[in-house]
mmCIF file of C-alpha atoms and ligand atoms in Angstrom:
data_model
loop_
_atom_site.group_PDB
_atom_site.id
_atom_site.type_symbol
_atom_site.label_atom_id
_atom_site.label_comp_id
_atom_site.label_asym_id
_atom_site.label_seq_id
_atom_site.Cartn_x
_atom_site.Cartn_y
_atom_site.Cartn_z
ATOM 1 C CA UNK W 1 -1.625 -41.237 11.834
ATOM 2 C CA UNK W 2 -3.697 -41.088 8.586
ATOM 3 C CA UNK W 3 -3.892 -37.282 6.816
ATOM 4 C CA UNK W 4 -7.480 -36.838 4.873
ATOM 5 C CA UNK W 5 -7.031 -34.275 2.009
ATOM 6 C CA UNK W 6 -10.956 -31.653 2.573
ATOM 7 C CA UNK W 7 -11.297 -30.175 -0.773
ATOM 8 C CA UNK W 8 -12.241 -26.813 -0.622
ATOM 9 C CA UNK W 9 -14.158 -25.542 -3.621
ATOM 10 C CA UNK W 10 -17.417 -23.052 -2.921
ATOM 11 C CA UNK W 11 -16.205 -21.842 0.469
ATOM 12 C CA UNK W 12 -20.430 -20.842 1.665
ATOM 13 C CA UNK W 13 -20.573 -24.497 0.270
ATOM 14 C CA UNK W 14 -17.612 -26.246 2.600
ATOM 15 C CA UNK W 15 -17.955 -23.732 5.548
ATOM 16 C CA UNK W 16 -18.127 -27.229 7.862
ATOM 17 C CA UNK W 17 -15.266 -28.658 5.981
ATOM 18 C CA UNK W 18 -13.178 -25.571 7.540
ATOM 19 C CA UNK W 19 -16.041 -25.699 10.168
ATOM 20 C CA UNK W 20 -14.103 -29.129 10.899
ATOM 21 C CA UNK W 21 -10.203 -28.439 10.430
ATOM 22 C CA UNK W 22 -11.048 -25.141 13.482
ATOM 23 C CA UNK W 23 -12.006 -28.330 16.134
ATOM 24 C CA UNK W 24 -8.864 -30.342 15.128
ATOM 25 C CA UNK W 25 -7.073 -26.661 16.329
ATOM 26 C CA UNK W 26 -9.578 -25.838 19.102
ATOM 27 C CA UNK W 27 -8.666 -29.333 20.042
ATOM 28 C CA UNK W 28 -4.908 -29.282 20.384
ATOM 29 C CA UNK W 29 -4.222 -30.697 17.150
ATOM 30 C CA UNK W 30 -2.284 -29.370 14.065
ATOM 31 C CA UNK W 31 -4.611 -28.108 10.255
ATOM 32 C CA UNK W 32 -2.370 -27.435 6.559
ATOM 33 C CA UNK W 33 -4.547 -24.765 5.139
ATOM 34 C CA UNK W 34 -3.392 -22.319 2.007
ATOM 35 C CA UNK W 35 -3.146 -18.963 2.884
ATOM 36 C CA UNK W 36 -1.986 -16.492 -0.710
ATOM 37 C CA UNK W 37 2.038 -17.229 -0.233
ATOM 38 C CA UNK W 38 2.759 -20.750 0.650
ATOM 39 C CA UNK W 39 0.584 -23.753 2.476
ATOM 40 C CA UNK W 40 1.024 -23.214 6.496
ATOM 41 C CA UNK W 41 0.757 -25.970 8.792
ATOM 42 C CA UNK W 42 -1.585 -24.930 11.709
ATOM 43 C CA UNK W 43 -1.971 -24.612 15.868
ATOM 44 C CA UNK W 44 -4.003 -23.072 18.461
ATOM 45 C CA UNK W 45 -0.644 -20.727 18.705
ATOM 46 C CA UNK W 46 -1.696 -20.394 22.851
ATOM 47 C CA UNK W 47 -1.436 -23.654 24.089
ATOM 48 C CA UNK W 48 2.142 -25.260 23.982
ATOM 49 C CA UNK W 49 1.727 -28.756 23.064
ATOM 50 C CA UNK W 50 -0.530 -28.202 20.206
ATOM 51 C CA UNK W 51 2.248 -25.151 19.286
ATOM 52 C CA UNK W 52 5.585 -28.596 19.847
ATOM 53 C CA UNK W 53 2.814 -31.260 17.625
ATOM 54 C CA UNK W 54 4.318 -28.000 14.621
ATOM 55 C CA UNK W 55 7.418 -28.362 14.875
ATOM 56 C CA UNK W 56 7.642 -32.140 15.822
ATOM 57 C CA UNK W 57 5.806 -32.004 12.625
ATOM 58 C CA UNK W 58 7.994 -30.452 10.844
ATOM 59 C CA UNK W 59 11.497 -31.789 11.654
ATOM 60 C CA UNK W 60 11.764 -27.948 12.464
ATOM 61 C CA UNK W 61 15.096 -26.057 14.731
ATOM 62 C CA UNK W 62 13.504 -25.183 18.107
ATOM 63 C CA UNK W 63 14.433 -22.274 18.014
ATOM 64 C CA UNK W 64 12.805 -21.173 15.169
ATOM 65 C CA UNK W 65 10.011 -19.221 16.560
ATOM 66 C CA UNK W 66 6.468 -19.367 14.150
ATOM 67 C CA UNK W 67 4.224 -16.577 13.333
ATOM 68 C CA UNK W 68 0.925 -15.780 14.618
ATOM 69 C CA UNK W 69 -2.087 -15.919 12.957
ATOM 70 C CA UNK W 70 -4.819 -13.340 13.007
ATOM 71 C CA UNK W 71 -8.328 -13.449 11.869
ATOM 72 C CA UNK W 72 -9.178 -9.362 12.368
ATOM 73 C CA UNK W 73 -7.085 -6.625 13.562
ATOM 74 C CA UNK W 74 -8.244 -6.520 17.258
ATOM 75 C CA UNK W 75 -6.903 -9.809 17.638
ATOM 76 C CA UNK W 76 -3.792 -8.159 18.196
ATOM 77 C CA UNK W 77 -4.051 -5.925 20.957
ATOM 78 C CA UNK W 78 -4.034 -9.215 23.530
ATOM 79 C CA UNK W 79 -1.143 -10.704 22.037
ATOM 80 C CA UNK W 80 1.686 -7.509 21.909
ATOM 81 C CA UNK W 81 2.951 -5.313 24.905
ATOM 82 C CA UNK W 82 1.751 -2.705 22.540
ATOM 83 C CA UNK W 83 0.820 -1.734 18.671
ATOM 84 C CA UNK W 84 2.706 0.561 17.516
ATOM 85 C CA UNK W 85 1.376 3.723 15.922
ATOM 86 C CA UNK W 86 3.180 2.581 12.426
ATOM 87 C CA UNK W 87 1.633 -0.249 12.863
ATOM 88 C CA UNK W 88 -1.714 0.944 12.680
ATOM 89 C CA UNK W 89 -0.578 2.217 9.664
ATOM 90 C CA UNK W 90 1.193 -0.772 8.635
ATOM 91 C CA UNK W 91 -2.113 -2.939 9.069
ATOM 92 C CA UNK W 92 -4.452 -0.181 7.220
ATOM 93 C CA UNK W 93 -2.049 -0.452 4.534
ATOM 94 C CA UNK W 94 -1.029 -3.612 3.360
ATOM 95 C CA UNK W 95 -3.344 -5.772 6.240
ATOM 96 C CA UNK W 96 -4.897 -8.953 4.784
ATOM 97 C CA UNK W 97 -1.810 -9.463 3.231
ATOM 98 C CA UNK W 98 1.979 -10.844 3.079
ATOM 99 C CA UNK W 99 3.021 -8.324 5.728
ATOM 100 C CA UNK W 100 3.878 -10.178 8.724
ATOM 101 C CA UNK W 101 5.570 -7.984 11.906
ATOM 102 C CA UNK W 102 7.207 -8.520 14.843
ATOM 103 C CA UNK W 103 6.037 -6.508 18.765
ATOM 104 C CA UNK W 104 6.555 -7.104 21.556
ATOM 105 C CA UNK W 105 5.219 -10.408 22.880
ATOM 106 C CA UNK W 106 1.758 -10.788 25.696
ATOM 107 C CA UNK W 107 2.922 -13.206 28.404
ATOM 108 C CA UNK W 108 -0.086 -15.471 27.032
ATOM 109 C CA UNK W 109 2.516 -16.189 24.877
ATOM 110 C CA UNK W 110 3.934 -19.203 25.329
ATOM 111 C CA UNK W 111 7.625 -19.760 24.584
ATOM 112 C CA UNK W 112 7.352 -22.537 22.154
ATOM 113 C CA UNK W 113 5.781 -19.742 19.957
ATOM 114 C CA UNK W 114 8.204 -17.832 19.892
ATOM 115 C CA UNK W 115 11.451 -19.894 20.858
ATOM 116 C CA UNK W 116 11.813 -17.520 23.683
ATOM 117 C CA UNK W 117 12.198 -14.517 22.393
ATOM 118 C CA UNK W 118 10.323 -11.701 23.533
ATOM 119 C CA UNK W 119 8.780 -10.907 20.384
ATOM 120 C CA UNK W 120 6.101 -12.649 18.621
ATOM 121 C CA UNK W 121 5.512 -11.802 14.924
ATOM 122 C CA UNK W 122 1.948 -11.789 13.376
ATOM 123 C CA UNK W 123 -0.111 -11.498 9.986
ATOM 124 C CA UNK W 124 -3.271 -11.437 8.771
ATOM 125 C CA UNK W 125 -3.777 -13.950 6.340
ATOM 126 C CA UNK W 126 -5.267 -12.926 2.363
ATOM 127 C CA UNK W 127 -6.837 -15.755 1.089
ATOM 128 C CA UNK W 128 -10.136 -16.489 2.485
ATOM 129 C CA UNK W 129 -9.649 -20.445 3.659
ATOM 130 C CA UNK W 130 -7.275 -19.238 6.557
ATOM 131 C CA UNK W 131 -9.901 -16.205 7.089
ATOM 132 C CA UNK W 132 -12.453 -18.678 7.862
ATOM 133 C CA UNK W 133 -10.921 -20.982 9.627
ATOM 134 C CA UNK W 134 -8.615 -19.152 12.152
ATOM 135 C CA UNK W 135 -11.969 -17.211 12.868
ATOM 136 C CA UNK W 136 -13.984 -20.697 13.267
ATOM 137 C CA UNK W 137 -11.766 -21.162 15.857
ATOM 138 C CA UNK W 138 -11.718 -18.184 17.825
ATOM 139 C CA UNK W 139 -7.706 -18.647 18.620
ATOM 140 C CA UNK W 140 -4.838 -16.485 17.165
ATOM 141 C CA UNK W 141 -3.136 -19.643 15.099
ATOM 142 C CA UNK W 142 0.746 -20.239 15.054
ATOM 143 C CA UNK W 143 1.776 -21.308 11.494
ATOM 144 C CA UNK W 144 5.694 -22.043 9.718
ATOM 145 C CA UNK W 145 4.885 -23.345 6.549
ATOM 146 C CA UNK W 146 3.604 -26.448 6.239
ATOM 147 C CA UNK W 147 6.351 -28.544 4.596
ATOM 148 C CA UNK W 148 9.445 -30.839 6.320
ATOM 149 C CA UNK W 149 12.871 -28.849 7.250
ATOM 150 C CA UNK W 150 14.692 -27.404 4.536
ATOM 151 C CA UNK W 151 12.033 -28.360 1.757
ATOM 152 C CA UNK W 152 10.626 -26.140 0.022
ATOM 153 C CA UNK W 153 7.855 -23.981 1.087
ATOM 154 C CA UNK W 154 4.213 -25.775 -0.674
ATOM 155 C CA UNK W 155 2.634 -23.671 -2.795
ATOM 156 C CA UNK W 156 -0.617 -26.800 -3.562
ATOM 157 C CA UNK W 157 -2.433 -29.322 -1.592
ATOM 158 C CA UNK W 158 -0.808 -31.467 -3.346
ATOM 159 C CA UNK W 159 3.303 -30.618 -2.210
ATOM 160 C CA UNK W 160 2.034 -31.037 1.499
ATOM 161 C CA UNK W 161 1.122 -34.022 0.655
ATOM 162 C CA UNK W 162 3.981 -35.434 -0.547
ATOM 163 C CA UNK W 163 6.037 -34.057 2.128
ATOM 164 C CA UNK W 164 3.646 -34.551 5.060
ATOM 165 C CA UNK W 165 1.453 -37.321 4.589
ATOM 166 C CA UNK W 166 1.540 -39.672 7.605
ATOM 167 C CA UNK W 167 2.157 -37.043 10.298
ATOM 168 C CA UNK W 168 -0.331 -34.627 10.310
ATOM 169 C CA UNK W 169 -5.000 -35.651 9.801
ATOM 170 C CA UNK W 170 -6.135 -32.722 7.807
ATOM 171 C CA UNK W 171 -5.018 -30.808 4.645
ATOM 172 C CA UNK W 172 -7.415 -28.356 3.435
ATOM 173 C CA UNK W 173 -6.818 -28.543 0.130
ATOM 174 C CA UNK W 174 -7.453 -24.400 -1.886
ATOM 175 C CA UNK W 175 -5.541 -25.330 -4.310
ATOM 176 C CA UNK W 176 -3.184 -22.913 -5.855
ATOM 177 C CA UNK W 177 -1.358 -20.223 -3.310
ATOM 178 C CA UNK W 178 -0.866 -16.917 -5.303
ATOM 179 C CA UNK W 179 1.660 -15.199 -4.101
ATOM 180 C CA UNK W 180 3.961 -18.893 -3.798
ATOM 181 C CA UNK W 181 6.542 -17.040 -0.974
ATOM 182 C CA UNK W 182 6.903 -15.993 2.699
ATOM 183 C CA UNK W 183 5.474 -12.777 4.421
ATOM 184 C CA UNK W 184 7.613 -10.187 4.773
ATOM 185 C CA UNK W 185 8.545 -10.483 8.101
ATOM 186 C CA UNK W 186 9.141 -6.621 9.336
ATOM 187 C CA UNK W 187 10.433 -5.291 12.949
ATOM 188 C CA UNK W 188 8.836 -3.526 14.653
ATOM 189 C CA UNK W 189 11.044 -3.114 18.299
ATOM 190 C CA UNK W 190 13.522 -1.486 16.526
ATOM 191 C CA UNK W 191 13.054 2.763 16.288
ATOM 192 C CA UNK W 192 13.379 2.246 12.031
ATOM 193 C CA UNK W 193 11.839 -0.417 10.938
ATOM 194 C CA UNK W 194 13.788 -4.103 9.653
ATOM 195 C CA UNK W 195 13.544 -5.970 7.232
ATOM 196 C CA UNK W 196 14.606 -9.672 7.882
ATOM 197 C CA UNK W 197 12.561 -11.750 5.268
ATOM 198 C CA UNK W 198 11.674 -9.904 2.120
ATOM 199 C CA UNK W 199 8.585 -11.429 0.344
ATOM 200 C CA UNK W 200 5.268 -10.178 -1.448
ATOM 201 C CA UNK W 201 4.947 -6.261 0.143
ATOM 202 C CA UNK W 202 8.081 -4.648 -1.287
ATOM 203 C CA UNK W 203 10.300 -2.536 0.225
ATOM 204 C CA UNK W 204 9.644 0.030 -1.702
ATOM 205 C CA UNK W 205 6.025 -0.847 -0.971
ATOM 206 C CA UNK W 206 6.995 -0.421 2.867
ATOM 207 C CA UNK W 207 8.853 3.004 2.419
ATOM 208 C CA UNK W 208 5.847 4.462 0.462
ATOM 209 C CA UNK W 209 4.196 5.291 3.676
ATOM 210 C CA UNK W 210 6.434 4.236 6.512
ATOM 211 C CA UNK W 211 9.758 6.436 4.817
ATOM 212 C CA UNK W 212 12.754 5.217 6.698
ATOM 213 C CA UNK W 213 13.018 1.210 6.549
ATOM 214 C CA UNK W 214 16.352 -0.468 6.123
ATOM 215 C CA UNK W 215 17.377 -3.801 4.758
ATOM 216 C CA UNK W 216 18.880 -6.435 7.552
ATOM 217 C CA UNK W 217 22.441 -7.132 6.359
ATOM 218 C CA UNK W 218 21.347 -11.399 6.048
ATOM 219 C CA UNK W 219 19.250 -11.065 3.812
ATOM 220 C CA UNK W 220 20.953 -11.541 1.208
ATOM 221 C CA UNK W 221 24.014 -13.275 3.528
ATOM 222 C CA UNK W 222 25.287 -15.885 5.560
ATOM 223 C CA UNK W 223 24.811 -15.487 9.481
ATOM 224 C CA UNK W 224 27.925 -15.404 10.446
ATOM 225 C CA UNK W 225 29.010 -18.429 12.262
ATOM 226 C CA UNK W 226 28.134 -16.560 16.274
ATOM 227 C CA UNK W 227 26.929 -14.093 15.099
ATOM 228 C CA UNK W 228 23.808 -12.956 16.853
ATOM 229 C CA UNK W 229 20.127 -12.408 14.138
ATOM 230 C CA UNK W 230 16.362 -10.750 14.713
ATOM 231 C CA UNK W 231 15.680 -13.481 13.093
ATOM 232 C CA UNK W 232 16.934 -16.972 13.376
ATOM 233 C CA UNK W 233 15.285 -18.578 9.708
ATOM 234 C CA UNK W 234 18.049 -16.264 7.976
ATOM 235 C CA UNK W 235 19.975 -19.067 9.684
ATOM 236 C CA UNK W 236 18.720 -22.177 7.830
ATOM 237 C CA UNK W 237 19.316 -23.197 4.347
ATOM 238 C CA UNK W 238 15.479 -22.986 3.362
ATOM 239 C CA UNK W 239 14.568 -23.537 0.402
ATOM 240 C CA UNK W 240 16.942 -26.947 -1.366
ATOM 241 C CA UNK W 241 16.512 -28.507 -4.146
ATOM 242 C CA UNK W 242 17.788 -31.537 -4.619
ATOM 243 C CA UNK W 243 19.708 -30.443 -6.631
ATOM 244 C CA UNK W 244 23.410 -28.015 -6.079
ATOM 245 C CA UNK W 245 22.893 -24.759 -7.143
ATOM 246 C CA UNK W 246 25.376 -21.942 -8.360
ATOM 247 C CA UNK W 247 23.688 -17.830 -8.889
ATOM 248 C CA UNK W 248 25.410 -16.824 -11.703
ATOM 249 C CA UNK W 249 25.894 -12.508 -11.020
ATOM 250 C CA UNK W 250 26.560 -9.626 -13.332
ATOM 251 C CA UNK W 251 26.053 -8.598 -16.795
ATOM 252 C CA UNK W 252 23.578 -10.329 -18.276
ATOM 253 C CA UNK W 253 25.389 -10.924 -21.293
ATOM 254 C CA UNK W 254 27.924 -11.887 -18.626
ATOM 255 C CA UNK W 255 25.913 -14.418 -17.161
ATOM 256 C CA UNK W 256 24.427 -16.529 -20.194
ATOM 257 C CA UNK W 257 28.406 -17.001 -21.326
ATOM 258 C CA UNK W 258 29.172 -18.463 -18.150
ATOM 259 C CA UNK W 259 26.355 -20.264 -17.562
ATOM 260 C CA UNK W 260 26.774 -21.176 -21.204
ATOM 261 C CA UNK W 261 30.384 -22.825 -21.111
ATOM 262 C CA UNK W 262 29.322 -24.447 -17.443
ATOM 263 C CA UNK W 263 26.600 -26.142 -18.963
ATOM 264 C CA UNK W 264 29.440 -27.333 -21.911
ATOM 265 C CA UNK W 265 31.611 -29.202 -19.139
ATOM 266 C CA UNK W 266 29.106 -30.231 -16.756
ATOM 267 C CA UNK W 267 27.834 -31.763 -19.651
ATOM 268 C CA UNK W 268 30.979 -33.323 -21.101
ATOM 269 C CA UNK W 269 31.095 -34.668 -17.838
ATOM 270 C CA UNK W 270 28.132 -36.384 -18.540
ATOM 271 C CA UNK W 271 26.488 -33.757 -14.969
ATOM 272 C CA UNK W 272 22.785 -33.534 -15.584
ATOM 273 C CA UNK W 273 22.072 -29.727 -15.275
ATOM 274 C CA UNK W 274 19.563 -27.552 -15.411
ATOM 275 C CA UNK W 275 19.570 -23.456 -16.221
ATOM 276 C CA UNK W 276 17.246 -20.942 -13.959
ATOM 277 C CA UNK W 277 16.476 -18.560 -17.356
ATOM 278 C CA UNK W 278 14.135 -15.359 -17.718
ATOM 279 C CA UNK W 279 12.316 -15.146 -20.621
ATOM 280 C CA UNK W 280 14.484 -12.744 -21.903
ATOM 281 C CA UNK W 281 17.292 -15.570 -21.871
ATOM 282 C CA UNK W 282 15.487 -18.666 -22.668
ATOM 283 C CA UNK W 283 16.543 -19.336 -25.966
ATOM 284 C CA UNK W 284 20.358 -18.856 -25.442
ATOM 285 C CA UNK W 285 21.650 -21.448 -24.165
ATOM 286 C CA UNK W 286 22.421 -25.143 -25.673
ATOM 287 C CA UNK W 287 22.628 -27.632 -23.282
ATOM 288 C CA UNK W 288 20.629 -28.730 -19.691
ATOM 289 C CA UNK W 289 17.394 -28.718 -19.530
ATOM 290 C CA UNK W 290 16.059 -25.425 -19.488
ATOM 291 C CA UNK W 291 13.250 -24.140 -17.852
ATOM 292 C CA UNK W 292 12.428 -19.849 -17.039
ATOM 293 C CA UNK W 293 11.572 -18.306 -13.684
ATOM 294 C CA UNK W 294 9.269 -15.333 -15.863
ATOM 295 C CA UNK W 295 9.596 -11.900 -16.864
ATOM 296 C CA UNK W 296 13.092 -9.754 -15.880
ATOM 297 C CA UNK W 297 10.648 -6.442 -16.038
ATOM 298 C CA UNK W 298 7.942 -8.527 -13.719
ATOM 299 C CA UNK W 299 9.131 -9.808 -10.529
ATOM 300 C CA UNK W 300 6.058 -10.734 -8.766
ATOM 301 C CA UNK W 301 5.397 -12.764 -11.581
ATOM 302 C CA UNK W 302 8.784 -14.045 -10.847
ATOM 303 C CA UNK W 303 8.549 -14.825 -7.579
ATOM 304 C CA UNK W 304 5.585 -16.834 -7.643
ATOM 305 C CA UNK W 305 6.935 -19.110 -9.628
ATOM 306 C CA UNK W 306 10.431 -19.229 -7.913
ATOM 307 C CA UNK W 307 9.383 -23.124 -6.142
ATOM 308 C CA UNK W 308 7.571 -23.754 -8.260
ATOM 309 C CA UNK W 309 10.166 -24.398 -10.716
ATOM 310 C CA UNK W 310 12.411 -25.331 -8.276
ATOM 311 C CA UNK W 311 10.711 -27.966 -7.472
ATOM 312 C CA UNK W 312 10.450 -29.552 -10.940
ATOM 313 C CA UNK W 313 13.964 -28.919 -11.086
ATOM 314 C CA UNK W 314 13.645 -31.964 -8.681
ATOM 315 C CA UNK W 315 10.907 -33.760 -10.681
ATOM 316 C CA UNK W 316 13.854 -33.719 -14.118
ATOM 317 C CA UNK W 317 16.308 -35.773 -11.599
ATOM 318 C CA UNK W 318 19.740 -32.742 -12.095
ATOM 319 C CA UNK W 319 22.493 -32.666 -10.753
ATOM 320 C CA UNK W 320 23.213 -28.485 -11.061
ATOM 321 C CA UNK W 321 20.533 -26.102 -12.235
ATOM 322 C CA UNK W 322 22.904 -22.862 -13.002
ATOM 323 C CA UNK W 323 20.702 -20.053 -12.270
ATOM 324 C CA UNK W 324 21.070 -16.392 -13.385
ATOM 325 C CA UNK W 325 20.686 -13.559 -10.346
ATOM 326 C CA UNK W 326 17.630 -11.337 -11.477
ATOM 327 C CA UNK W 327 17.418 -7.946 -9.464
ATOM 328 C CA UNK W 328 16.735 -6.668 -6.284
ATOM 329 C CA UNK W 329 15.367 -4.191 -6.840
ATOM 330 C CA UNK W 330 10.519 -4.735 -5.350
ATOM 331 C CA UNK W 331 10.107 -8.267 -5.425
ATOM 332 C CA UNK W 332 13.305 -8.864 -7.113
ATOM 333 C CA UNK W 333 14.985 -8.781 -2.885
ATOM 334 C CA UNK W 334 12.686 -11.758 -1.736
ATOM 335 C CA UNK W 335 13.479 -13.612 -4.768
ATOM 336 C CA UNK W 336 17.622 -13.851 -4.287
ATOM 337 C CA UNK W 337 16.777 -14.545 -0.949
ATOM 338 C CA UNK W 338 15.474 -17.186 -0.975
ATOM 339 C CA UNK W 339 17.556 -18.030 -4.034
ATOM 340 C CA UNK W 340 21.085 -17.743 -2.125
ATOM 341 C CA UNK W 341 19.871 -19.948 0.048
ATOM 342 C CA UNK W 342 18.978 -22.596 -1.964
ATOM 343 C CA UNK W 343 22.740 -22.382 -3.233
ATOM 344 C CA UNK W 344 23.888 -23.028 0.129
ATOM 345 C CA UNK W 345 25.294 -18.474 -0.851
ATOM 346 C CA UNK W 346 27.732 -19.809 -3.911
ATOM 347 C CA UNK W 347 26.932 -16.874 -6.028
ATOM 348 C CA UNK W 348 29.923 -16.077 -8.737
ATOM 349 C CA UNK W 349 30.088 -12.775 -9.920
ATOM 350 C CA UNK W 350 31.204 -12.274 -13.599
HETATM 351 P P1 AMP Y 1 8.606 -20.023 8.442
HETATM 352 O O1 AMP Y 1 6.659 -19.712 9.183
HETATM 353 O O2 AMP Y 1 8.684 -20.828 7.919
HETATM 354 O O3 AMP Y 1 7.866 -18.675 6.780
HETATM 355 O O4 AMP Y 1 8.887 -18.827 9.105
HETATM 356 C C1 AMP Y 1 8.796 -17.990 10.079
HETATM 357 C C2 AMP Y 1 9.967 -16.116 9.755
HETATM 358 O O5 AMP Y 1 9.883 -15.504 11.124
HETATM 359 C C3 AMP Y 1 11.111 -17.322 10.550
HETATM 360 O O6 AMP Y 1 12.262 -16.462 9.569
HETATM 361 C C4 AMP Y 1 11.323 -16.719 12.077
HETATM 362 O O7 AMP Y 1 12.708 -16.686 11.799
HETATM 363 C C5 AMP Y 1 10.671 -15.302 11.285
HETATM 364 N N1 AMP Y 1 10.585 -14.973 12.792
HETATM 365 C C6 AMP Y 1 8.995 -16.009 13.579
HETATM 366 N N2 AMP Y 1 9.026 -15.067 15.055
HETATM 367 C C7 AMP Y 1 10.603 -14.161 14.786
HETATM 368 C C8 AMP Y 1 10.715 -13.188 16.000
HETATM 369 N N3 AMP Y 1 9.677 -12.996 17.502
HETATM 370 N N4 AMP Y 1 11.146 -12.153 15.666
HETATM 371 C C9 AMP Y 1 11.748 -12.608 14.474
HETATM 372 N N5 AMP Y 1 11.878 -13.448 13.707
HETATM 373 C C10 AMP Y 1 10.954 -13.982 13.399
HETATM 374 MG MG1 MG Y 2 9.388 -22.461 6.145
#
């Protein structure tokens, strides 16, 4: 299959290109498109055969459910059993935006989308191309990130092409994604809402609107063998660069000291080492390929750089990445959720 890339420069002038993509969705095909978080690979959420093509193109495990994207809050009513009051409050506060909510599902949603769960995850993305595509198709669009399963999520059309060229018919290129990390996934089916995956809408932001919000323990910890999880995506080591990642946690001065020691050891052994540093520490490192995530005082900026920086380590061909732990308040929780998975939970305390 030939993969076409259509560049959307001007929303109104290039409207017909989005229309073409919408026709593909209506015809049961898959299309990659930009959202504010990462690029998604979308298909008609009401058609299991179309949804099947997403799993096939990505090589995604069948037990990992998909997020359904809408362009209008009214569309949610048809897809869920009931819209709780607090969901309305959250839609008002954060939609369109990087917040996915988990509801009890309506029977119209095929089991393939939800991997057999009785719940469905729904979000309204804050990107004009995504909103128009969903709107033109007139359908709810199931869409996971547009990468091969287990790879780093794509934040540009070029990343999508690197992973899925020849496997999907069309990519809409809307430039670089601004949030750069996947959405927050919030379970609203329990008494107290639970963050299953941290993202751009932070715990602090949710607490301000809702009061009590919990964070699932598996956000920063591995899922134990045989443990039943609320969000199957938690089981998988996503976001992995080719290099082996090791995270160092502790007081900042101790982190820097240990990373320098390790970098020295690796250099002696001829291991090509990358260091994931921050603006505040970058000049403290003597060896290795040092890349900067951002300023520690600006976690949203660090979050938006994370996947790009991890990909850059791949480009530079490092064998090992030594990464600093960052504070887990605000967007820091989402950063460390992705990082511990990229590291296969390889964290050393100093
Ligand atoms: P992706 O679209 O690749 O970013 O992954 C979607 C994420 O949403 C995965 O971590 C899923 O486990 C999670 N998810 C999707 N549907 C549900 C659901 N019904 N209940 C809980 N988590 C879900
Ligand atoms: Mg993904």
